[in-house]
Coordinates of N, CA and C in Angstrom, one line a residue:
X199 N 138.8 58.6 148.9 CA 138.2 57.9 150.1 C 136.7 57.9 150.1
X200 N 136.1 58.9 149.5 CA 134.6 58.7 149.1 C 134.1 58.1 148.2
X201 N 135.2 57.2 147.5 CA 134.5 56.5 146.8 C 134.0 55.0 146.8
X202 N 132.5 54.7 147.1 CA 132.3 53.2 147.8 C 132.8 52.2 146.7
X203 N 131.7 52.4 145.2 CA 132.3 51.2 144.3 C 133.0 52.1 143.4
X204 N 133.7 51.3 142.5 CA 133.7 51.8 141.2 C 133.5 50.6 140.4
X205 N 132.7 50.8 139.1 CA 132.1 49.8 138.5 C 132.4 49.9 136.9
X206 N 133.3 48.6 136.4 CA 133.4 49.2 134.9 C 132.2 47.7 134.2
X207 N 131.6 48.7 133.5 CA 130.7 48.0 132.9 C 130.8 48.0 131.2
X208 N 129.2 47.1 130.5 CA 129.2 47.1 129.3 C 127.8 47.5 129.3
X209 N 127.4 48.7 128.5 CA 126.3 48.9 128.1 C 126.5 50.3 127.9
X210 N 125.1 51.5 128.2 CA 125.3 52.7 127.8 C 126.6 53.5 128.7
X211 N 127.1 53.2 129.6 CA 127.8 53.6 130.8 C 129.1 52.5 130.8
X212 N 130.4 53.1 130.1 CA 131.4 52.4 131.1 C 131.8 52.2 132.3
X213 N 131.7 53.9 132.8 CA 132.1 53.5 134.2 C 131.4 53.8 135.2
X214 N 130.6 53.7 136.7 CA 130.5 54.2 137.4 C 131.2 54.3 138.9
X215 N 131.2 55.6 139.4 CA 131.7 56.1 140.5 C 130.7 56.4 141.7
X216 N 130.5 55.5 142.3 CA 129.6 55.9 143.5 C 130.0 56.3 144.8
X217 N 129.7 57.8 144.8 CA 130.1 58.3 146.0 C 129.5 58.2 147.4
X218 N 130.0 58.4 148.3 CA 129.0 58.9 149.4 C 130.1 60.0 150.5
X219 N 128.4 61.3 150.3 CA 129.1 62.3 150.8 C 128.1 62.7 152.1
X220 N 128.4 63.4 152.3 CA 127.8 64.3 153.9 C 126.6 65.2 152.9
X221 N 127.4 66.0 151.7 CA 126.4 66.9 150.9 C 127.0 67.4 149.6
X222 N 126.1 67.8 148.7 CA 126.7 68.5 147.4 C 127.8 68.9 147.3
X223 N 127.9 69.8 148.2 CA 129.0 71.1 148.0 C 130.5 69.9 148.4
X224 N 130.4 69.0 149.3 CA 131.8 68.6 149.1 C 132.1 67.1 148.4
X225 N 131.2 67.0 147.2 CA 131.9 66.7 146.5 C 132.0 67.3 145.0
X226 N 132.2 68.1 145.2 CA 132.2 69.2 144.1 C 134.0 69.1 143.5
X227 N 134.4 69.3 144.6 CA 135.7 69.8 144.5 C 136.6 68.6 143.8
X228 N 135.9 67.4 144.6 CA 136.5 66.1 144.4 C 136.2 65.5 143.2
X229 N 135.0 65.8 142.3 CA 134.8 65.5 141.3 C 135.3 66.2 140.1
X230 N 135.2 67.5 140.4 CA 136.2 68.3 139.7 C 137.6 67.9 139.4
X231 N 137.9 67.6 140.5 CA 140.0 67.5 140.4 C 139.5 65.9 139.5
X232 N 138.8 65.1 139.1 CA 138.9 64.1 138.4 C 138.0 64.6 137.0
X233 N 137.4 65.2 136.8 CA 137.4 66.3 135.4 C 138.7 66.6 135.4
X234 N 139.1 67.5 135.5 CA 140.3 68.1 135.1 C 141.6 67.1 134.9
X235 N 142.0 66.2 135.7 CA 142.6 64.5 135.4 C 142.4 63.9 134.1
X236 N 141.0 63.6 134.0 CA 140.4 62.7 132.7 C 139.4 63.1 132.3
X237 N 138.9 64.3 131.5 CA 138.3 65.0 131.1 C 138.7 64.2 129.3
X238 N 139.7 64.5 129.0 CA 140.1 64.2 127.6 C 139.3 62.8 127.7
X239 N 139.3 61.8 128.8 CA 139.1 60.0 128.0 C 137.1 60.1 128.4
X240 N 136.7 61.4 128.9 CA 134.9 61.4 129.2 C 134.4 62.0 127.8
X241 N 133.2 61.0 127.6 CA 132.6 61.8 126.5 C 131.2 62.6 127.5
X242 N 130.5 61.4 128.1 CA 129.4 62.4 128.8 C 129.0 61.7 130.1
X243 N 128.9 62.6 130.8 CA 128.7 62.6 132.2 C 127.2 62.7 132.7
X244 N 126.2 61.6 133.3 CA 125.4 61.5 133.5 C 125.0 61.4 135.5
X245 N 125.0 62.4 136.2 CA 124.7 62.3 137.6 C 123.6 61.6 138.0
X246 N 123.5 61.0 139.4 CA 122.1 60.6 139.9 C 122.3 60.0 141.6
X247 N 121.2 61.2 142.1 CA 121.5 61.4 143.8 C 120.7 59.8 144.3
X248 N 121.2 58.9 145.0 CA 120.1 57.7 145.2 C 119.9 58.9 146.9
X249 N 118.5 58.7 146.4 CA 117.9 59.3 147.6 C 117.3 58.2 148.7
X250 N 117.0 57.2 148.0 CA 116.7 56.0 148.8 C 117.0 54.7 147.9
X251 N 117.8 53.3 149.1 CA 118.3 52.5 148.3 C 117.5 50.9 149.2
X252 N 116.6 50.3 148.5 CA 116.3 49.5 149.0 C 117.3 47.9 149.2
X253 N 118.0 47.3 150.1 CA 118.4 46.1 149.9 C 118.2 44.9 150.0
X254 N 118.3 43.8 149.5 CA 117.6 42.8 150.0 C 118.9 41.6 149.7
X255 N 118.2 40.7 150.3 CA 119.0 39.2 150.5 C 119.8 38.9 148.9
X256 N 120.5 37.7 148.9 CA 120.6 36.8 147.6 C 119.3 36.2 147.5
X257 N 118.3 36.4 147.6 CA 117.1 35.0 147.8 C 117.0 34.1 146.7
X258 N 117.5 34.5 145.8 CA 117.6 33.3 144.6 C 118.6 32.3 145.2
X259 N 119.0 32.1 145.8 CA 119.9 31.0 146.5 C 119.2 30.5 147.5
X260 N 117.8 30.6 147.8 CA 117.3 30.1 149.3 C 116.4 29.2 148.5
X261 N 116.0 27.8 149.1 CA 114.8 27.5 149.1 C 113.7 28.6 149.1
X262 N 112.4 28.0 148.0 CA 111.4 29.1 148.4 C 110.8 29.0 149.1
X263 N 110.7 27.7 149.9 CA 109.5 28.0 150.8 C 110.6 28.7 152.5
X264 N 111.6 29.0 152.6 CA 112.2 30.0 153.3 C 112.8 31.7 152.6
X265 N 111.7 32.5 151.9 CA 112.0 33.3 150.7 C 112.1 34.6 151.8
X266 N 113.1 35.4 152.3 CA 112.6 36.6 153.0 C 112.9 37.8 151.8
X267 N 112.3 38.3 151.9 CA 112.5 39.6 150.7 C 111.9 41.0 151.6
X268 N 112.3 41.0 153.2 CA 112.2 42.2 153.6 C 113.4 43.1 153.3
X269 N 113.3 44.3 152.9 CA 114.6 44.8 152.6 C 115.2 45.5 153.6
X270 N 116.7 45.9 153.7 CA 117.0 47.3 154.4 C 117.4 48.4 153.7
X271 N 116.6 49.4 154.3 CA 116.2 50.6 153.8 C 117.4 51.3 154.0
X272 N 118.3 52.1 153.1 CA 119.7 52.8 153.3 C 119.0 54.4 152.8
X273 N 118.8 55.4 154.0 CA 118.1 56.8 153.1 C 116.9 57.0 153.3
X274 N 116.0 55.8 154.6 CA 115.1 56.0 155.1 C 114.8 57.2 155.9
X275 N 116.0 57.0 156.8 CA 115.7 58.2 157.8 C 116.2 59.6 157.5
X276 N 116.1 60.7 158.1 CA 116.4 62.0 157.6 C 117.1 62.7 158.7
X277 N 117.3 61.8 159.7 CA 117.9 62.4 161.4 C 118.8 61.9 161.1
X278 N 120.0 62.9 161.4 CA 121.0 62.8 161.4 C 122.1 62.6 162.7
X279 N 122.8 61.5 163.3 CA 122.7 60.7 164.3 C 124.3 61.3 165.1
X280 N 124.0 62.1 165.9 CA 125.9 61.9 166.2 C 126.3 61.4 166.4
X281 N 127.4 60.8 167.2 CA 128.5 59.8 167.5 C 129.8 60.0 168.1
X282 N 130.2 59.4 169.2 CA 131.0 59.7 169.2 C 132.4 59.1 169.1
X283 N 133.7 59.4 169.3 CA 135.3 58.8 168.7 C 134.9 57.4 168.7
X284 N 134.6 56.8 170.1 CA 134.5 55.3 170.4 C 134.0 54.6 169.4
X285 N 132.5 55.2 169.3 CA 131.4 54.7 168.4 C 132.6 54.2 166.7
X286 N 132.7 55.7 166.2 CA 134.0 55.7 165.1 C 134.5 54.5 165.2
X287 N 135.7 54.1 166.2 CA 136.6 52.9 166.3 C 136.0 51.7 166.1
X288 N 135.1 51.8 166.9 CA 133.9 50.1 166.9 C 134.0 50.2 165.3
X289 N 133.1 51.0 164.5 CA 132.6 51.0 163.7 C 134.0 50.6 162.5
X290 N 134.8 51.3 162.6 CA 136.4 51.0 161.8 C 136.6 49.6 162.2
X291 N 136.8 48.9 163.4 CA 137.0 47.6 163.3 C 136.1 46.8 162.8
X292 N 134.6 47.1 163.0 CA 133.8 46.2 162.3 C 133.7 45.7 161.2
X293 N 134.2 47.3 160.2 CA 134.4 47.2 159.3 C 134.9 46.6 158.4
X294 N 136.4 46.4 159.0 CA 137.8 45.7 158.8 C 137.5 44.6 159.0
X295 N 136.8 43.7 160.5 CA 136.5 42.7 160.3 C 135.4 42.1 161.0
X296 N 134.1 42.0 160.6 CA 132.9 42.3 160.7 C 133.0 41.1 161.9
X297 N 133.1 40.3 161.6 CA 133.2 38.7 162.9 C 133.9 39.2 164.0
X298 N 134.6 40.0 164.1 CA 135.2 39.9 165.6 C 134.1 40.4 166.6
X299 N 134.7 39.7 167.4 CA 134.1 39.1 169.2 C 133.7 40.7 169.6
X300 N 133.1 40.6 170.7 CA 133.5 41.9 171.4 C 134.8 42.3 172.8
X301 N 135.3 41.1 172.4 CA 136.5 40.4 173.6 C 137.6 40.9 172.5
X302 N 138.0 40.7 171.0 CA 138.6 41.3 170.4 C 139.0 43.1 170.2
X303 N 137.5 43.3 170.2 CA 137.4 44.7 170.0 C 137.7 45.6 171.0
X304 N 137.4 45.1 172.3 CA 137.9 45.4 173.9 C 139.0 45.3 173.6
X305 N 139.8 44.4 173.6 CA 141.3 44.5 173.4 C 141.7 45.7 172.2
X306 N 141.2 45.7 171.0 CA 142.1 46.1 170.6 C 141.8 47.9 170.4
X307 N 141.1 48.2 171.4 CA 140.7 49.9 170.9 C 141.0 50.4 173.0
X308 N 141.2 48.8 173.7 CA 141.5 49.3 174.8 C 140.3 50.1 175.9
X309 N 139.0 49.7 175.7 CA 137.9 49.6 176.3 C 137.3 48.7 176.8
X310 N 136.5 48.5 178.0 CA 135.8 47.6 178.6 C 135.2 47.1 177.4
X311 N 135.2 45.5 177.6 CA 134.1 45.0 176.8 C 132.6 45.5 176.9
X312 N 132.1 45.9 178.2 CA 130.8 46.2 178.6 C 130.6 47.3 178.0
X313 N 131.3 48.4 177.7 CA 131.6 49.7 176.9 C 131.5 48.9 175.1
X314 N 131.6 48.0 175.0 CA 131.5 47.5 173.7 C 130.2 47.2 173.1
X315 N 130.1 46.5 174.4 CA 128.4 45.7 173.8 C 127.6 46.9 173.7
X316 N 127.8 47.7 175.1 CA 126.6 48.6 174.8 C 126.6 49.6 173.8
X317 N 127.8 49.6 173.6 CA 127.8 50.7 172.1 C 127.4 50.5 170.7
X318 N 127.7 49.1 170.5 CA 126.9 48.2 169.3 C 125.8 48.1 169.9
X319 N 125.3 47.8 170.8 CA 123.5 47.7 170.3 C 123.0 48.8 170.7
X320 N 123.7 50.0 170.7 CA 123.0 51.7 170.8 C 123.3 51.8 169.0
X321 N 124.1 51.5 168.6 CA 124.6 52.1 167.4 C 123.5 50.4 166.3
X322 N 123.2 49.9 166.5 CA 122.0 48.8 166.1 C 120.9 49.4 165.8
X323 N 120.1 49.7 167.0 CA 119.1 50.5 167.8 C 118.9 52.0 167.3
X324 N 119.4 52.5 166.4 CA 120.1 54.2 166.1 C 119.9 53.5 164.6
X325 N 120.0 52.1 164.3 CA 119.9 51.9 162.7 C 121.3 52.7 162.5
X326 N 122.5 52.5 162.8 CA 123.6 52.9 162.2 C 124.2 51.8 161.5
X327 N 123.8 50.8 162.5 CA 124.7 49.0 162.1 C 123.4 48.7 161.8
X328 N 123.1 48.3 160.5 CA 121.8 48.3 159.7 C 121.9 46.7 159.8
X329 N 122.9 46.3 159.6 CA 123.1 44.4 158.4 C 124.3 44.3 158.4
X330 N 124.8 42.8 158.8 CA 126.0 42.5 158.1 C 125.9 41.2 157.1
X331 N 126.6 41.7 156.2 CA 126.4 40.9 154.7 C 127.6 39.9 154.6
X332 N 127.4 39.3 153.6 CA 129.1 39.0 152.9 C 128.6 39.2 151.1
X333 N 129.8 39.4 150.8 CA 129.6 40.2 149.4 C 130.1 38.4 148.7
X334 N 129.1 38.2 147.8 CA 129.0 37.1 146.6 C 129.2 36.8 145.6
X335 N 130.5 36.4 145.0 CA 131.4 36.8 144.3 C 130.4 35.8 142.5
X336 N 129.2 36.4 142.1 CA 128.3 36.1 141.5 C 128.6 35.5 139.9
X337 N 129.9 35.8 139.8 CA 130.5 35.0 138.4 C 130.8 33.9 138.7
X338 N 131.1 33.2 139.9 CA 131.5 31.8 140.3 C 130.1 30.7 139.7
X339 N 129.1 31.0 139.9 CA 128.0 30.6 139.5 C 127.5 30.5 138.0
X340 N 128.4 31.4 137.6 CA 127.9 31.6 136.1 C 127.2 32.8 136.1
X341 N 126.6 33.9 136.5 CA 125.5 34.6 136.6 C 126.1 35.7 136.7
X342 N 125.2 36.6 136.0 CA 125.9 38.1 135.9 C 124.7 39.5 136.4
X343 N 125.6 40.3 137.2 CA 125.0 41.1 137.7 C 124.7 42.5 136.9
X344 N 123.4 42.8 136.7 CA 122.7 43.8 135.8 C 121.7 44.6 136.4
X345 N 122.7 46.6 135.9 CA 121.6 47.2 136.4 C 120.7 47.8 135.8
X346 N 119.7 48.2 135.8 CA 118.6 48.4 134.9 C 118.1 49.7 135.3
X347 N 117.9 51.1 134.0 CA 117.6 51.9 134.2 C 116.2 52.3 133.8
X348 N 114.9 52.7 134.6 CA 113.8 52.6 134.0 C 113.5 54.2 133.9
X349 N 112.5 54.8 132.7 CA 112.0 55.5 132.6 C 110.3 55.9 132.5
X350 N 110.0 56.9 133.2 CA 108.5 56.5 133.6 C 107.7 57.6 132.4
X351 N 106.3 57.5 131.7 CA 106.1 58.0 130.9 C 104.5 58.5 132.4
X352 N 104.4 58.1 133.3 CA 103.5 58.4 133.6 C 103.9 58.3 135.4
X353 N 104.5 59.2 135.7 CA 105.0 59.3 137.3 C 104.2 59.6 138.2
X354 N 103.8 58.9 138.9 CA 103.0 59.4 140.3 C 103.4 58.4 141.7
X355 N 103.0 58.5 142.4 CA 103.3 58.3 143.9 C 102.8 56.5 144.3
X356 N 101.8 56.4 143.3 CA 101.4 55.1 143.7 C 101.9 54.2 142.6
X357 N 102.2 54.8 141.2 CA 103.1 53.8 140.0 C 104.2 53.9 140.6
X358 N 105.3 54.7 141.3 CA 106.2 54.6 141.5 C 106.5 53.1 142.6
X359 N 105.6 53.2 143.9 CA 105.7 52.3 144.7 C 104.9 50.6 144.0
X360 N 104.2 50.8 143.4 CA 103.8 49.7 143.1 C 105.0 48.8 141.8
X361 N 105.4 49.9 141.5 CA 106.8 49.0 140.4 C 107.6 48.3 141.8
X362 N 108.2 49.3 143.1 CA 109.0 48.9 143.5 C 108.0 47.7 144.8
X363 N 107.4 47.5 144.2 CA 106.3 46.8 145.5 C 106.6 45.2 144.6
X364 N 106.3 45.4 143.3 CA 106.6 44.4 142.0 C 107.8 43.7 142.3
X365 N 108.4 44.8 142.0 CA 110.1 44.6 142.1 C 110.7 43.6 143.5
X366 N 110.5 44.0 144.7 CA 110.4 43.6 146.1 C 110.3 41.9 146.0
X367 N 109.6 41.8 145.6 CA 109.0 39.8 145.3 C 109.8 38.7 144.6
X368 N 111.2 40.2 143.5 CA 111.3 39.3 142.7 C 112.2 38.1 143.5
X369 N 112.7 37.0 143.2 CA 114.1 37.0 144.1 C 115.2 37.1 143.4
X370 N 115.6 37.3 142.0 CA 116.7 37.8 141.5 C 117.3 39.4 142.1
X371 N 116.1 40.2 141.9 CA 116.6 41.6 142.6 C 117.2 41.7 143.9
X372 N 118.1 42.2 143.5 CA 119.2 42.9 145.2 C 118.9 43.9 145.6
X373 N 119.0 44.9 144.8 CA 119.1 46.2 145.0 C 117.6 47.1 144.3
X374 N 117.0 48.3 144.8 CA 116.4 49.3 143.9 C 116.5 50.8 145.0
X375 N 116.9 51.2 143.7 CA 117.4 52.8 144.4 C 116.1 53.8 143.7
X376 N 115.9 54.4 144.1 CA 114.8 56.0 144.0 C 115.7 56.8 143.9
X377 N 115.9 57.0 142.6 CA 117.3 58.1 142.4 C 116.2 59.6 141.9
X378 N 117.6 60.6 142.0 CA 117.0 61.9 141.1 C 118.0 62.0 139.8
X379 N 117.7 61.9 138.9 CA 118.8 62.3 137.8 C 118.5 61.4 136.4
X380 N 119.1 60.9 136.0 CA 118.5 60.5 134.4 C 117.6 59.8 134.8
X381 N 117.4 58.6 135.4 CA 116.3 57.8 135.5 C 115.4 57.7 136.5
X382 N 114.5 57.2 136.4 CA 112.8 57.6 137.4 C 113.3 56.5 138.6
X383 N 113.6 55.3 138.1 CA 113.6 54.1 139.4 C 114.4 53.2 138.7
X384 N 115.4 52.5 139.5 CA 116.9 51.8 139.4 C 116.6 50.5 140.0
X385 N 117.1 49.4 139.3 CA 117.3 48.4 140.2 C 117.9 47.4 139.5
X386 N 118.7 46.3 140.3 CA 119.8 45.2 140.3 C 119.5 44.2 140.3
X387 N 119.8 43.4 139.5 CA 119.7 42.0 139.4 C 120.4 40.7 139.1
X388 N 120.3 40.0 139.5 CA 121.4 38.7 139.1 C 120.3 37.6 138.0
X389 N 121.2 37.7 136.9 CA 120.7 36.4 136.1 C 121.2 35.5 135.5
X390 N 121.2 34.5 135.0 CA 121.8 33.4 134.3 C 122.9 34.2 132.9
X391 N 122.1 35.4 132.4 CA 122.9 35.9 131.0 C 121.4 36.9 130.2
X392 N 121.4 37.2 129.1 CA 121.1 38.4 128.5 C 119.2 37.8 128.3
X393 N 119.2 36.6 128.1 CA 118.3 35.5 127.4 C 116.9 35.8 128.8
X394 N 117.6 35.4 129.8 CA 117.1 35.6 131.3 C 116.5 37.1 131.7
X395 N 117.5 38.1 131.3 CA 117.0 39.6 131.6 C 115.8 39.9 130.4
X396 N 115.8 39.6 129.5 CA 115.1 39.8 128.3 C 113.7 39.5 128.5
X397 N 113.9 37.9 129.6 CA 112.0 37.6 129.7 C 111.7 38.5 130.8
X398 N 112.7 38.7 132.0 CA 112.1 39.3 132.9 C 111.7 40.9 132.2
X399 N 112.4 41.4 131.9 CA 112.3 42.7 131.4 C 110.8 43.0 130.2
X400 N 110.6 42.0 129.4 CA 109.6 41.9 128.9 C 107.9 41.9 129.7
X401 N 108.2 40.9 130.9 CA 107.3 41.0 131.5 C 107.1 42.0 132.2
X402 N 107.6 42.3 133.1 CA 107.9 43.9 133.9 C 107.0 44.8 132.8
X403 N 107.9 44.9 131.8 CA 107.5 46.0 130.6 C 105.7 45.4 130.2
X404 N 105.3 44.7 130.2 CA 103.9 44.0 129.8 C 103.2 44.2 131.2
X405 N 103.6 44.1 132.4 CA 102.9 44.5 133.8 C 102.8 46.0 133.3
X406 N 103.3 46.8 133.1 CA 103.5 48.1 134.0 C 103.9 48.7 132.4
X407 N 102.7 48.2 130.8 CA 103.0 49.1 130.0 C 102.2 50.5 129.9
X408 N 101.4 51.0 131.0 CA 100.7 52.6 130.8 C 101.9 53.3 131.6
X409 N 103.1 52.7 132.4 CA 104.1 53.5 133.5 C 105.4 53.6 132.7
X410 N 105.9 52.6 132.3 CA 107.2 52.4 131.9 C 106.9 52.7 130.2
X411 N 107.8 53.9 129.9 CA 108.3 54.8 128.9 C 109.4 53.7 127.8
X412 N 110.4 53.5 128.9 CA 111.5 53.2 127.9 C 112.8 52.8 129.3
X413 N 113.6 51.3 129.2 CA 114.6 51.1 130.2 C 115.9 51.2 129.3
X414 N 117.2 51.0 130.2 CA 118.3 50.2 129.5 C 119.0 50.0 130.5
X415 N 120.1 49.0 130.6 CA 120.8 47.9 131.1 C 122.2 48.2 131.2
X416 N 122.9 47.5 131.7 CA 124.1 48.2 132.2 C 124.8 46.8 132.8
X417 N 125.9 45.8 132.3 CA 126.2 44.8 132.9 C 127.5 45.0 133.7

């Protein structure tokens, strides 16, 4: 149940397992009982905490002169928010089915609708209900989703934010995470195919050749 994606890919990495936990220690246990499962089919195991995950639109699908590339920040905050059962329920139906009414949700958790509203826009307001998306099923288009691992030969506080400042404008980019663990700075992209990553990645690497060491890719 902690596990959000699982991703089988082609490049240095078959598979990824992205968890999300409360804290280290509990997923220890969980990761273990899947060592000990499939330990024989792992050759090596490479960890990485996203400490902060920037998101942004499809905007390669928008006209550009309507381009928004503000992101939502997942790992911004550090306050940790309680909640309570109700909040849970809302949050489980939303989940399940993000469009329902608040006339639905009243009915079906058996609370006032006025007890509804106000708990989604406290739980809005609290940045708990960050966005609601729809997920873009990006091979119908032809186009393939690629993640890109960068490594920094020269790390500081302002090369870091100015790659992702770079990065922010593109409109292929979806995603960039500030991870800890093999790589300095992560991020996602949708392109046409290998030909398309190659110019982007070339330029990137020609902006930002005193920072960027060495990347690799991951389809």
């Amino acid at each position: 149940p902690n596990i959000n994606w699982a991703i089988l890919g082609d490049g240095e990495y078959n598979l990824v397992l992205d968890y999300l936990v409360k804290n280290l220690n509990s997923i220890e246990s969980e990761f273990d009982e899947f060592k000990y499962r499939f330990s024989r089919y792992i050759q090596n195991i490479f960890p990485s905490i996203a400490f902060r995950i920037f998101h942004f639109k499809h905007s390669y699908l928008y006209d550009e002169n309507n381009m928004d590339r503000d992101p939502v920040i997942v790992g911004e905050s550090p306050v940790v928010v309680d909640i309570d059962k109700e909040d849970w329920k809302i949050l489980q139906c939303l989940s399940k089915k993000p469009r329902s009414t608040y006339l639905e949700i009243s009915s079906s958790l058996k609370i006032s609708v006025k007890t509804v509203t106000k708990k989604i826009n406290e739980l809005t307001k609290k940045r708990i209900i960050m966005q609601y998306k729809i997920k873009i099923n990006t091979n119908v288009f032809g186009l393939e989703h690629q993640k890109v691992f960068l490594y920094l030969k020269n790390y500081t506080r302002e090369n870091i934010y100015e790659i992702i400042s770079y990065l922010r404008f593109q409109p292929k980019v979806i995603f960039i995470t500030k991870p800890f663990g093999v790589s300095d700075l992560e991020f996602e992209i949708i392109v046409s195919g290998r030909r398309e990553l190659f110019e982007f990645m070339r330029e990137l690497k020609s902006k930002f050749a005193e920072v960027i060491a060495d990347s690799n890719t991951f389809l």
